[in-house]
Amino acid sequence: MRTLRTDAEREEAAALVQDSQRWLTLHGLPVPGQADIPRLFRDPKTKPAGLFEDGRLLACLIPERDPSLSWGEGPCLFLGYVHTLPDQRDDITRLITLWASDFAARLGLPHVRAEVTTHLGYPVDSRTGLCLRLIDCAIGSPAPSTPPLERAVP
């Protein structure tokens, strides 16, 4: 996992997001997000990160240091806009959580937080495994639902 610094890397992340959104649409699932997410990854003002394997971008996200969240307590590393290549193995989530825990520790941040869409038409079993992996990695535990999303908070 590393910061995407060049225009080409940010464009590759935007393409990955679009591929992910296209896959959701083709499978009849809603595409979460109220913003133009590919544009966020192209914006040089953001500092997106990417998970690479053998030079191939497998996942991208926008980590934020100590964002002002309306949920959770204390400073944290927030993992925003996490997208993975469709139909990839589950190890990607584990690798992201390991990186996030290490990165947060190096920044002196005691918590890692992430937001996971758990309904809006998604099959329950498609998100259950992800939420359980995040909880197992100490990313958080389910909090009461705050429509339209349920949030995982440590």
PDB file of C-alpha atoms in Angstrom, residues 32-82:
ATOM      1  CA  PRO A  32     -23.134   3.945  -2.982  1.00  0.00           C
ATOM      2  CA  GLY A  33     -21.817   7.461  -2.875  1.00  0.00           C
ATOM      3  CA  GLN A  34     -23.221  10.912  -3.119  1.00  0.00           C
ATOM      4  CA  ALA A  35     -20.129  12.399  -4.749  1.00  0.00           C
ATOM      5  CA  ASP A  36     -18.309  11.850  -8.008  1.00  0.00           C
ATOM      6  CA  ILE A  37     -15.909   9.375  -6.439  1.00  0.00           C
ATOM      7  CA  PRO A  38     -13.649   8.907  -9.503  1.00  0.00           C
ATOM      8  CA  ARG A  39     -13.147  12.700  -9.542  1.00  0.00           C
ATOM      9  CA  LEU A  40     -12.002  12.569  -5.897  1.00  0.00           C
ATOM     10  CA  PHE A  41      -9.263  10.094  -6.832  1.00  0.00           C
ATOM     11  CA  ARG A  42      -8.160  12.279  -9.776  1.00  0.00           C
ATOM     12  CA  ASP A  43      -7.949  15.431  -7.628  1.00  0.00           C
ATOM     13  CA  PRO A  44      -4.287  16.194  -6.813  1.00  0.00           C
ATOM     14  CA  LYS A  45      -5.411  17.780  -3.505  1.00  0.00           C
ATOM     15  CA  THR A  46      -6.500  14.390  -2.150  1.00  0.00           C
ATOM     16  CA  LYS A  47      -3.917  11.854  -1.007  1.00  0.00           C
ATOM     17  CA  PRO A  48      -5.306   8.484  -2.124  1.00  0.00           C
ATOM     18  CA  ALA A  49      -3.495   5.242  -1.389  1.00  0.00           C
ATOM     19  CA  GLY A  50      -3.348   2.102  -3.485  1.00  0.00           C
ATOM     20  CA  LEU A  51      -2.710  -1.568  -2.824  1.00  0.00           C
ATOM     21  CA  PHE A  52      -0.524  -3.066  -5.541  1.00  0.00           C
ATOM     22  CA  GLU A  53       0.479  -6.624  -6.330  1.00  0.00           C
ATOM     23  CA  ASP A  54       3.001  -7.279  -9.088  1.00  0.00           C
ATOM     24  CA  GLY A  55       2.448  -3.734 -10.380  1.00  0.00           C
ATOM     25  CA  ARG A  56      -1.337  -4.175 -10.593  1.00  0.00           C
ATOM     26  CA  LEU A  57      -3.644  -1.894  -8.581  1.00  0.00           C
ATOM     27  CA  LEU A  58      -5.968  -4.139  -6.550  1.00  0.00           C
ATOM     28  CA  ALA A  59      -7.567  -1.573  -4.236  1.00  0.00           C
ATOM     29  CA  CYS A  60      -7.635   2.133  -3.562  1.00  0.00           C
ATOM     30  CA  LEU A  61      -8.899   4.351  -0.771  1.00  0.00           C
ATOM     31  CA  ILE A  62      -8.578   7.834   0.667  1.00  0.00           C
ATOM     32  CA  PRO A  63      -7.113   7.762   4.179  1.00  0.00           C
ATOM     33  CA  GLU A  64      -7.874  10.781   6.341  1.00  0.00           C
ATOM     34  CA  ARG A  65      -5.976  11.662   9.480  1.00  0.00           C
ATOM     35  CA  ASP A  66      -8.239  12.618  12.347  1.00  0.00           C
ATOM     36  CA  PRO A  67     -11.307  13.654  10.325  1.00  0.00           C
ATOM     37  CA  SER A  68     -14.180  15.350  12.087  1.00  0.00           C
ATOM     38  CA  LEU A  69     -16.679  12.514  12.320  1.00  0.00           C
ATOM     39  CA  SER A  70     -20.067  12.721  13.936  1.00  0.00           C
ATOM     40  CA  TRP A  71     -19.627   9.201  15.297  1.00  0.00           C
ATOM     41  CA  GLY A  72     -16.905   7.565  17.366  1.00  0.00           C
ATOM     42  CA  GLU A  73     -14.640   9.033  19.997  1.00  0.00           C
ATOM     43  CA  GLY A  74     -11.091  10.295  19.759  1.00  0.00           C
ATOM     44  CA  PRO A  75      -8.567  10.782  16.985  1.00  0.00           C
ATOM     45  CA  CYS A  76      -8.427   8.192  14.234  1.00  0.00           C
ATOM     46  CA  LEU A  77      -7.359   7.202  10.777  1.00  0.00           C
ATOM     47  CA  PHE A  78     -10.503   7.087   8.630  1.00  0.00           C
ATOM     48  CA  LEU A  79     -10.545   4.863   5.541  1.00  0.00           C
ATOM     49  CA  GLY A  80     -12.795   6.556   3.030  1.00  0.00           C
ATOM     50  CA  TYR A  81     -14.000   5.511  -0.415  1.00  0.00           C
ATOM     51  CA  VAL A  82     -12.474   2.017  -0.253  1.00  0.00           C
TER      52      VAL A  82
END
